[in-house]
Short mmCIF file of C-alpha atoms in Angstrom, two decimals:
data_model
loop_
_atom_site.label_atom_id
_atom_site.label_comp_id
_atom_site.label_asym_id
_atom_site.label_seq_id
_atom_site.Cartn_x
_atom_site.Cartn_y
_atom_site.Cartn_z
CA MET A 1 -23.26 -8.41 23.26
CA HIS A 2 -19.86 -6.77 23.61
CA ALA A 3 -17.06 -7.62 21.19
CA ASP A 4 -14.04 -9.39 22.58
CA PRO A 5 -11.17 -6.82 22.52
CA THR A 6 -8.65 -9.63 22.07
CA SER A 7 -10.38 -10.89 18.94
CA LYS A 8 -10.65 -7.31 17.65
CA GLN A 9 -6.92 -6.79 18.11
CA GLY A 10 -6.25 -10.13 16.43
CA ARG A 11 -8.29 -9.13 13.40
CA HIS A 12 -6.38 -5.84 13.22
CA ILE A 13 -3.06 -7.70 13.19
CA LEU A 14 -4.36 -10.03 10.48
CA HIS A 15 -5.45 -6.96 8.52
CA GLY A 16 -1.93 -5.59 8.82
CA LEU A 17 -0.40 -8.86 7.68
CA GLY A 18 -2.79 -9.17 4.76
CA GLY A 19 -2.46 -5.48 3.98
CA ASP A 20 -4.74 -5.12 1.02
CA ASN A 21 -6.71 -8.13 2.26
CA PHE A 22 -9.55 -7.20 4.60
CA TYR A 23 -9.46 -10.11 7.06
CA LEU A 24 -7.16 -11.80 4.52
CA GLY A 25 -9.44 -11.88 1.52
CA LEU A 26 -12.32 -9.38 1.26
CA SER A 27 -10.68 -6.19 0.04
CA TRP A 28 -9.00 -5.14 -3.12
CA VAL A 29 -6.18 -3.13 -4.61
CA GLN A 30 -6.73 -2.05 -8.20
CA LEU A 31 -4.40 -0.06 -10.44
CA ILE A 32 -6.30 2.23 -12.81
CA ALA A 33 -4.47 2.94 -16.06
CA LEU A 34 -5.49 6.46 -17.11
CA GLN A 35 -3.38 6.62 -20.27
CA LYS A 36 -5.31 7.21 -23.49
CA PRO A 37 -4.04 5.62 -26.71
CA LYS A 38 -2.21 7.89 -29.12
CA GLU A 39 -4.10 8.77 -32.25
CA GLY A 40 -2.89 6.89 -35.29
CA LYS A 41 -0.74 4.44 -33.33
CA LEU A 42 -1.74 1.02 -34.56
CA ARG A 43 -1.17 -2.25 -32.86
CA GLN A 44 1.53 -4.33 -34.55
CA VAL A 45 0.96 -7.90 -33.49
CA ALA A 46 0.46 -11.15 -35.34
CA LYS A 47 -2.93 -11.46 -36.98
CA LEU A 48 -3.38 -14.94 -35.57
CA GLN A 49 -3.03 -13.63 -32.00
CA PRO A 50 -5.49 -10.76 -31.48
CA SER A 51 -5.17 -9.00 -28.14
CA PRO A 52 -8.22 -8.28 -25.98
CA THR A 53 -6.32 -5.38 -24.41
CA THR A 54 -6.69 -3.15 -27.46
CA ASN A 55 -9.61 -0.95 -28.33
CA GLU A 56 -11.77 -1.20 -31.42
CA GLU A 57 -9.37 0.84 -33.54
CA GLY A 58 -6.53 -1.53 -32.66
CA GLN A 59 -4.62 1.04 -30.64
CA ASP A 60 -2.44 -0.21 -27.80
CA VAL A 61 -1.77 1.18 -24.35
CA SER A 62 1.35 -0.16 -22.68
CA VAL A 63 0.85 -2.24 -19.52
CA TRP A 64 4.43 -1.88 -18.32
CA ARG A 65 3.65 1.25 -16.32
CA THR A 66 0.98 -0.69 -14.43
CA ILE A 67 3.44 -3.49 -13.73
CA MET A 68 6.00 -0.97 -12.46
CA ILE A 69 3.51 0.58 -10.00
CA ALA A 70 2.38 -2.88 -8.87
CA ASN A 71 5.98 -3.78 -8.05
CA GLU A 72 6.50 -0.53 -6.15
CA TRP A 73 3.34 -1.11 -4.12
CA ALA A 74 4.38 -4.69 -3.40
CA GLU A 75 7.78 -3.48 -2.24
CA MET A 76 6.27 -0.88 0.10
CA GLN A 77 3.94 -3.30 1.83
CA SER A 78 6.47 -4.72 4.30
CA GLN A 79 8.56 -1.59 4.83
CA ARG A 80 8.53 0.15 8.21
CA HIS A 81 9.51 3.50 9.68
CA THR A 82 11.81 1.84 12.23
CA ASP A 83 14.53 -0.76 11.77
CA ILE A 84 14.21 -3.78 14.06
CA ASP A 85 17.91 -4.63 13.58
CA PHE A 86 18.98 -1.16 14.70
CA THR A 87 16.52 -1.25 17.61
CA LEU A 88 17.61 -4.62 18.99
CA MET A 89 21.31 -3.82 18.57
CA PHE A 90 21.13 -0.64 20.65
CA VAL A 91 18.75 -2.14 23.21
CA LEU A 92 21.31 -4.91 23.82
CA LEU A 93 24.05 -2.28 23.99
CA PHE A 94 22.25 -0.44 26.78
CA LEU A 95 20.97 -3.49 28.64
CA VAL A 96 23.98 -5.82 28.45
CA GLY A 97 26.91 -3.79 27.18
CA LEU A 98 26.40 -0.93 29.64
CA ASP A 99 24.80 -3.12 32.35
CA TYR A 100 21.67 -0.96 32.55
CA LEU A 101 19.67 -4.17 32.89
CA TYR A 102 20.78 -4.21 36.53
CA LEU A 103 18.73 -1.09 37.16
CA SER A 104 16.01 -3.67 37.79
CA THR A 105 17.70 -5.13 40.88
CA PRO A 106 15.58 -4.59 44.02
CA GLN A 107 17.93 -2.28 45.92
CA PRO A 108 17.56 1.42 46.85
CA ASP A 109 20.60 2.82 45.02
CA VAL A 110 19.51 3.81 41.50
CA VAL A 111 23.09 4.27 40.29
CA ASP A 112 24.28 0.88 41.54
CA LEU A 113 24.72 -1.40 38.50
CA SER A 114 26.21 -4.31 40.41
CA PRO A 115 25.09 -7.72 39.04
CA GLY A 116 22.40 -9.38 41.05
CA PRO A 117 18.94 -10.97 40.86
CA THR A 118 16.43 -8.77 39.07
CA ASN A 119 12.77 -8.09 39.73
CA ALA A 120 10.49 -9.21 36.86
CA VAL A 121 8.36 -6.05 36.91
CA LEU A 122 11.36 -3.74 37.11
CA ARG A 123 13.10 -5.78 34.40
CA PHE A 124 10.14 -5.27 32.04
CA PHE A 125 10.10 -1.55 32.81
CA VAL A 126 13.84 -1.18 32.08
CA ILE A 127 13.56 -3.12 28.80
CA ALA A 128 10.52 -1.07 27.72
CA MET A 129 12.21 2.21 28.68
CA TRP A 130 15.30 1.59 26.55
CA TYR A 131 13.29 0.03 23.74
CA PHE A 132 11.01 3.05 23.40
CA THR A 133 14.00 5.38 23.72
CA VAL A 134 15.62 3.82 20.66
CA VAL A 135 12.32 3.76 18.76
CA VAL A 136 11.53 7.42 19.52
CA ILE A 137 14.98 8.48 18.32
CA GLN A 138 14.35 6.67 15.03
CA MET A 139 10.90 8.19 14.62
CA VAL A 140 12.19 11.71 15.25
CA TYR A 141 14.91 11.16 12.65
CA ARG A 142 12.38 9.77 10.15
CA LYS A 143 10.02 12.68 10.76
CA PHE A 144 12.83 15.11 10.09
CA THR A 145 13.96 13.39 6.87
CA TYR A 146 10.39 12.98 5.60
CA HIS A 147 9.67 16.66 6.16
CA PHE A 148 12.82 18.11 4.64
CA MET A 149 13.84 15.37 2.21
CA ASP A 150 11.73 12.50 0.85
CA ASP A 151 8.58 10.89 2.21
CA PRO A 152 8.25 7.38 0.69
CA LEU A 153 4.47 7.71 0.44
CA ASP A 154 4.71 11.05 -1.36
CA MET A 155 7.38 9.65 -3.66
CA PHE A 156 5.12 6.72 -4.53
CA VAL A 157 2.25 9.02 -5.54
CA ASP A 158 4.68 11.15 -7.57
CA LEU A 159 5.72 7.99 -9.39
CA CYS A 160 2.05 7.15 -10.00
CA GLN A 161 1.56 10.54 -11.65
CA LEU A 162 4.65 10.03 -13.75
CA ALA A 163 3.25 6.67 -14.88
CA ASN A 164 -0.34 7.98 -15.18
CA ILE A 165 -1.65 5.24 -12.88
CA SER A 166 -4.11 5.69 -10.01
CA VAL A 167 -4.38 3.32 -7.05
CA PHE A 168 -7.79 2.17 -5.83
CA VAL A 169 -7.75 0.32 -2.48
CA LEU A 170 -10.70 -1.15 -0.59
CA ASP A 171 -10.13 -2.23 3.02
CA GLY A 172 -13.83 -2.81 3.63
CA PRO A 173 -16.99 -3.51 1.63
CA ILE A 174 -17.57 0.16 0.67
CA HIS A 175 -14.66 1.91 2.40
CA GLY A 176 -11.21 2.46 0.98
CA PHE A 177 -8.70 4.92 -0.38
CA TYR A 178 -7.95 6.51 -3.71
CA LEU A 179 -4.51 7.77 -4.73
CA HIS A 180 -4.88 10.05 -7.72
CA GLY A 181 -2.19 9.43 -10.31
CA ARG A 182 -3.52 11.15 -13.42
CA SER A 183 -0.68 12.88 -15.22
CA VAL A 184 -0.98 16.48 -16.38
CA HIS A 185 0.96 15.56 -19.50
CA PRO A 186 -0.76 14.27 -22.66
CA HIS A 187 1.06 10.94 -22.66
CA ALA A 188 3.28 9.01 -20.27
CA ASP A 189 4.87 6.71 -22.85
CA VAL A 190 7.32 9.18 -24.38
CA ASN A 191 11.04 9.39 -25.10
CA MET A 192 13.55 11.15 -22.87
CA HIS A 193 13.44 14.45 -24.76
CA GLN A 194 9.66 14.68 -24.56
CA LEU A 195 9.70 13.68 -20.90
CA LEU A 196 12.09 16.51 -20.02
CA ALA A 197 10.09 18.93 -22.17
CA ASN A 198 6.89 17.96 -20.33
CA HIS A 199 8.40 18.60 -16.94
CA LYS A 200 9.88 21.89 -18.09
CA ALA A 201 6.44 23.01 -19.22
CA GLU A 202 5.00 22.01 -15.83
CA THR A 203 7.76 23.87 -13.98
CA GLU A 204 7.03 27.01 -15.97
CA GLY A 205 3.33 26.80 -15.06
CA ASN A 206 2.10 26.05 -18.57
CA LEU A 207 0.08 22.99 -17.52
CA PRO A 208 -2.88 22.44 -15.17
CA PHE A 209 -2.26 21.81 -11.48
CA ARG A 210 -1.74 18.25 -10.34
CA GLY A 211 -4.61 16.66 -8.44
CA LEU A 212 -8.13 15.35 -8.79
CA THR A 213 -9.76 18.79 -8.84
CA GLU A 214 -6.77 20.58 -10.46
CA GLN A 215 -6.84 23.37 -7.86
CA GLY A 216 -3.80 25.37 -6.88
CA ASP A 217 -2.25 25.59 -3.43
CA GLU A 218 -4.09 28.84 -2.69
CA ARG A 219 -7.50 27.23 -3.11
CA LEU A 220 -6.52 23.98 -1.41
CA ARG A 221 -5.15 25.85 1.64
CA GLY A 222 -2.76 23.08 2.58
CA ASN A 223 -5.19 20.22 1.91
CA THR A 224 -4.21 17.33 -0.29
CA ASP A 225 -5.64 16.84 -3.76
CA LEU A 226 -3.89 13.51 -4.29
CA TYR A 227 -4.90 11.26 -1.35
CA PHE A 228 -8.54 10.52 -0.61
CA GLU A 229 -10.48 8.35 1.79
CA MET A 230 -13.57 7.14 -0.02
CA TYR A 231 -17.00 5.76 0.82
CA LEU A 232 -18.72 4.03 -2.09
CA THR A 233 -22.37 3.17 -2.55
CA GLU A 234 -23.67 -0.38 -2.54
CA SER A 235 -24.56 -0.07 -6.21
CA VAL A 236 -21.02 0.94 -7.15
CA ARG A 237 -19.56 -1.97 -5.18
CA THR A 238 -22.07 -4.38 -6.72
CA GLY A 239 -21.19 -3.16 -10.20
CA PHE A 240 -17.51 -3.53 -9.39
CA ASP A 241 -18.02 -7.14 -8.30
CA GLU A 242 -20.01 -7.87 -11.44
CA LYS A 243 -17.23 -6.53 -13.63
CA PHE A 244 -14.75 -8.62 -11.68
CA PRO A 245 -16.25 -12.14 -11.55
CA ARG A 246 -14.95 -14.38 -8.79
CA ASP A 247 -13.88 -17.14 -11.17
CA VAL A 248 -11.25 -14.78 -12.63
CA ILE A 249 -9.37 -14.64 -9.33
CA GLY A 250 -6.49 -17.07 -9.29
CA VAL A 251 -6.38 -17.46 -13.08
CA ASN A 252 -2.70 -17.47 -13.88
CA ALA A 253 -0.91 -17.80 -17.12
CA ARG A 254 0.52 -21.25 -17.75
CA PRO A 255 3.93 -21.35 -19.42
CA VAL A 256 3.71 -22.66 -22.93
CA GLY A 257 6.67 -24.40 -24.51
CA ARG A 258 8.59 -22.88 -27.38
CA GLY A 259 8.11 -23.88 -30.98
CA PRO A 260 5.04 -24.15 -33.18
CA PRO A 261 2.07 -26.15 -31.90
CA LEU A 262 1.66 -29.65 -33.26
CA VAL A 263 -1.63 -31.02 -34.53
CA GLY A 264 -2.80 -34.49 -33.56
CA GLY A 265 -0.63 -37.31 -32.27
CA ARG A 266 0.76 -37.51 -28.76
CA ASP A 267 0.93 -33.71 -28.41
CA ALA A 268 -2.80 -33.14 -28.90
CA PRO A 269 -3.53 -32.91 -25.13
CA ASN A 270 -0.77 -30.31 -24.84
CA ASN A 271 -2.39 -28.29 -27.61
CA ALA A 272 -5.71 -28.45 -25.77
CA ALA A 273 -4.02 -27.28 -22.56
CA ALA A 274 -2.38 -24.41 -24.42
CA SER A 275 -5.74 -23.39 -25.90
CA ALA A 276 -7.30 -23.45 -22.44
CA ALA A 277 -4.46 -21.28 -21.12
CA ASP A 278 -4.96 -18.81 -23.98
CA SER A 279 -8.67 -18.67 -23.20
CA ALA A 280 -7.91 -17.98 -19.54
CA LEU A 281 -5.57 -15.17 -20.57
CA ASP A 282 -8.33 -13.61 -22.68
CA VAL A 283 -10.75 -13.73 -19.75
CA ARG A 284 -8.14 -12.19 -17.49
CA ALA A 285 -7.33 -9.36 -19.92
CA LYS A 286 -11.00 -8.58 -20.61
CA ALA A 287 -11.76 -8.45 -16.89
CA TYR A 288 -8.78 -6.12 -16.36
CA ASN A 289 -10.08 -3.71 -19.01
CA ALA A 290 -13.67 -3.93 -17.79
CA VAL A 291 -12.74 -3.08 -14.19
CA ASN A 292 -10.42 -0.30 -15.34
CA GLU A 293 -13.12 1.30 -17.48
CA TYR A 294 -15.80 0.86 -14.81
CA LEU A 295 -13.80 2.57 -12.06
CA GLN A 296 -13.00 5.51 -14.32
CA LYS A 297 -16.59 6.03 -15.49
CA GLU A 298 -18.49 5.20 -12.30
CA VAL A 299 -16.15 6.54 -9.60
CA ILE A 300 -13.48 8.98 -10.79
CA GLU A 301 -15.28 10.90 -13.55
CA PRO A 302 -18.50 11.53 -11.53
CA ILE A 303 -16.46 12.75 -8.56
CA GLN A 304 -14.52 15.12 -10.82
CA ALA A 305 -17.75 16.36 -12.39
CA ARG A 306 -19.44 17.10 -9.04
CA GLY A 307 -16.27 18.55 -7.53
CA ASP A 308 -16.60 19.96 -4.01
CA THR A 309 -20.08 18.46 -3.62
CA ASP A 310 -18.67 14.97 -3.01
CA ILE A 311 -15.07 15.91 -2.10
CA ARG A 312 -15.03 17.08 1.50
CA LEU A 313 -12.72 17.74 4.40
CA PRO A 314 -12.84 15.20 7.23
CA SER A 315 -14.52 16.38 10.42
CA TRP A 316 -12.72 16.41 13.74
CA TYR A 317 -14.72 13.43 15.01
CA HIS A 318 -13.89 11.51 11.84
CA ARG A 319 -10.19 12.19 12.34
CA LEU A 320 -10.37 11.03 15.95
CA PHE A 321 -12.86 8.18 15.81
CA GLY A 322 -13.26 7.32 12.12
CA VAL A 323 -16.99 8.13 12.13
CA PRO A 324 -18.31 8.06 8.52
CA PRO A 325 -19.57 11.37 7.11
CA PRO A 326 -23.31 12.04 6.76
CA LEU A 327 -25.26 10.63 3.81
CA VAL A 328 -22.80 7.80 3.26
CA GLY A 329 -24.41 5.23 1.01
CA GLN A 330 -26.50 7.69 -0.98
CA SER A 331 -23.58 8.81 -3.14
CA THR A 332 -19.87 8.20 -3.39
CA VAL A 333 -18.01 10.51 -1.00
CA PHE A 334 -14.32 11.40 -1.04
CA LEU A 335 -12.57 12.86 2.01
CA ARG A 336 -9.22 14.57 1.60
CA ASP A 337 -6.74 12.27 3.34
CA ASN A 338 -4.45 14.91 4.84
CA GLN A 339 -3.21 12.45 7.48
CA GLN A 340 -2.27 9.74 4.96
CA ARG A 341 -4.65 7.26 6.54
CA PHE A 342 -4.22 5.06 3.48
CA SER A 343 -0.90 3.96 4.97
CA HIS A 344 -2.91 1.74 7.36
CA VAL A 345 -3.12 -0.88 4.61
CA LEU A 346 0.69 -0.99 4.74
CA PHE A 347 3.13 -1.68 7.55
CA TYR A 348 3.83 2.07 7.54
CA GLY A 349 0.41 2.75 9.01
CA ILE A 350 0.54 0.17 11.81
CA GLU A 351 4.05 1.01 13.01
CA LEU A 352 2.90 1.56 16.59
CA GLU A 353 1.18 -1.83 16.74
CA LEU A 354 4.28 -3.52 15.32
CA VAL A 355 6.56 -1.74 17.81
CA ILE A 356 4.39 -2.88 20.71
CA LEU A 357 4.32 -6.41 19.30
CA ASP A 358 8.13 -6.50 19.06
CA LEU A 359 8.50 -5.13 22.57
CA LEU A 360 6.10 -7.66 24.05
CA MET A 361 7.89 -10.50 22.27
CA LEU A 362 11.25 -9.28 23.54
CA ALA A 363 10.00 -8.93 27.11
CA ALA A 364 8.16 -12.28 27.07
CA TRP A 365 11.13 -14.25 25.78
CA ASP A 366 13.44 -12.41 28.16
CA LEU A 367 11.19 -13.43 31.04
CA ALA A 368 11.01 -17.02 29.78
CA SER A 369 14.72 -17.49 29.08
CA GLY A 370 16.31 -15.04 31.49
CA ASP A 371 18.75 -14.08 28.73
CA ALA A 372 18.46 -10.80 26.80
CA PHE A 373 20.51 -12.17 23.89
CA VAL A 374 18.20 -15.16 23.40
CA ALA A 375 15.15 -12.89 23.62
CA ALA A 376 16.59 -10.49 21.04
CA LEU A 377 17.44 -13.35 18.66
CA ILE A 378 13.93 -14.82 18.82
CA THR A 379 12.37 -11.37 18.39
CA TYR A 380 14.61 -10.75 15.38
CA ILE A 381 13.55 -14.02 13.74
CA ILE A 382 9.83 -13.50 14.37
CA SER A 383 9.85 -9.85 13.26
CA HIS A 384 11.63 -10.63 10.00
CA GLY A 385 9.38 -13.64 9.51
CA LEU A 386 6.33 -11.37 9.70
CA CYS A 387 7.86 -9.09 7.07
CA VAL A 388 8.55 -12.04 4.76
CA LEU A 389 5.02 -13.34 5.31
CA ARG A 390 3.55 -9.89 4.64
CA GLU A 391 5.55 -9.49 1.46
CA ARG A 392 4.59 -12.90 0.13
CA MET A 393 0.91 -12.57 0.97
CA GLY A 394 0.87 -9.04 -0.40
CA LYS A 395 2.30 -10.11 -3.75
CA GLU A 396 -0.19 -12.94 -4.03
CA ASN A 397 -2.99 -10.50 -3.26
CA ILE A 398 -1.79 -7.98 -5.85
CA ALA A 399 -1.50 -10.69 -8.50
CA ARG A 400 -5.07 -11.85 -7.82
CA LYS A 401 -6.75 -8.47 -7.52
CA THR A 402 -4.92 -6.50 -10.23
CA LEU A 403 -4.90 -9.51 -12.60
CA ILE A 404 -1.18 -9.07 -13.20
CA ASP A 405 0.67 -12.31 -13.70
CA PRO A 406 2.65 -13.02 -10.50
CA ARG A 407 5.76 -13.68 -12.57
CA PHE A 408 5.93 -9.93 -13.26
CA LEU A 409 6.11 -9.13 -9.53
CA ILE A 410 9.79 -9.30 -8.66
#
């Protein structure tokens, strides 16, 4: 039985809207905190409020770096390479301001822009021609700036390495992406002087190379050591699900009023609710630590130990058709993501689909209303509405899957 191409395209659009959600709920984004606690640094918290986020020696690792990366990822989710405002403005300039819309009138003179009735097919062709012209100009400009200045995806991974946080994304049951963020410096939580000293030592070549395998550019030969497409085993995914029980998802902290708790009387139910909220917070924190430790010990460390055995270059047929590499399922396999395929879980990676969607909306509403301004206005509203929806759903997904309280996602 053949799959319906329309339903397949619909699922792909839903995947783009949900981003980290595979069909809006089956995949995950997890931030792996790689920072080790400093020796001799003791936790200084009230004895009556022990924290499940500390290790047995009572040493703390700050969670603020994880929150910062979560916010950056949430912000990137709805960003695009092209600007719909810029596109619609210049399309209207060409079509209405310069009367190029009348190139679609059914008459033999191609330079005659006299107003007249237009042909629907020619009208669609003229709209598409100018729309893609504006989009291509933007893409060429972006390509130039990304190559010679700053690529937002590269900048995000650089920030991950500064924060010592790796990003683990699953867009399928055993398929996903890994962005390596382990810092080459001993600690990420340092003062300004130590931070500058660390980067000076790295500039002078006194530290290991950045990357999962810590190989230099000569050995990598232009391949990335920071972005990876990964195929897990069923056992690894099962262990991950066991460490992350389903009843933890959706557990949010409940605001507790100020002042000391009262015992007995009319406030007793409130005290019980506060105790339940504290218990939920403990479960959430323990699950966060369990998943973090599991991914480091069962995924990252074995891959680093086996090195080139399980870290491979993608084949030409994988790059073209996405065919999984051989022996998938027998061991965890990492493919160097030289094409930044991980961007497909963001709007960045489905830019072409979004451009086509915007164009079809513009052409459809232009055909229905007969007015380019009305069509552009409706396209503007729908396009921005999709971005707002993507941002909101993405933040909710990050809060559920990373176990970060949604109030920290700004």
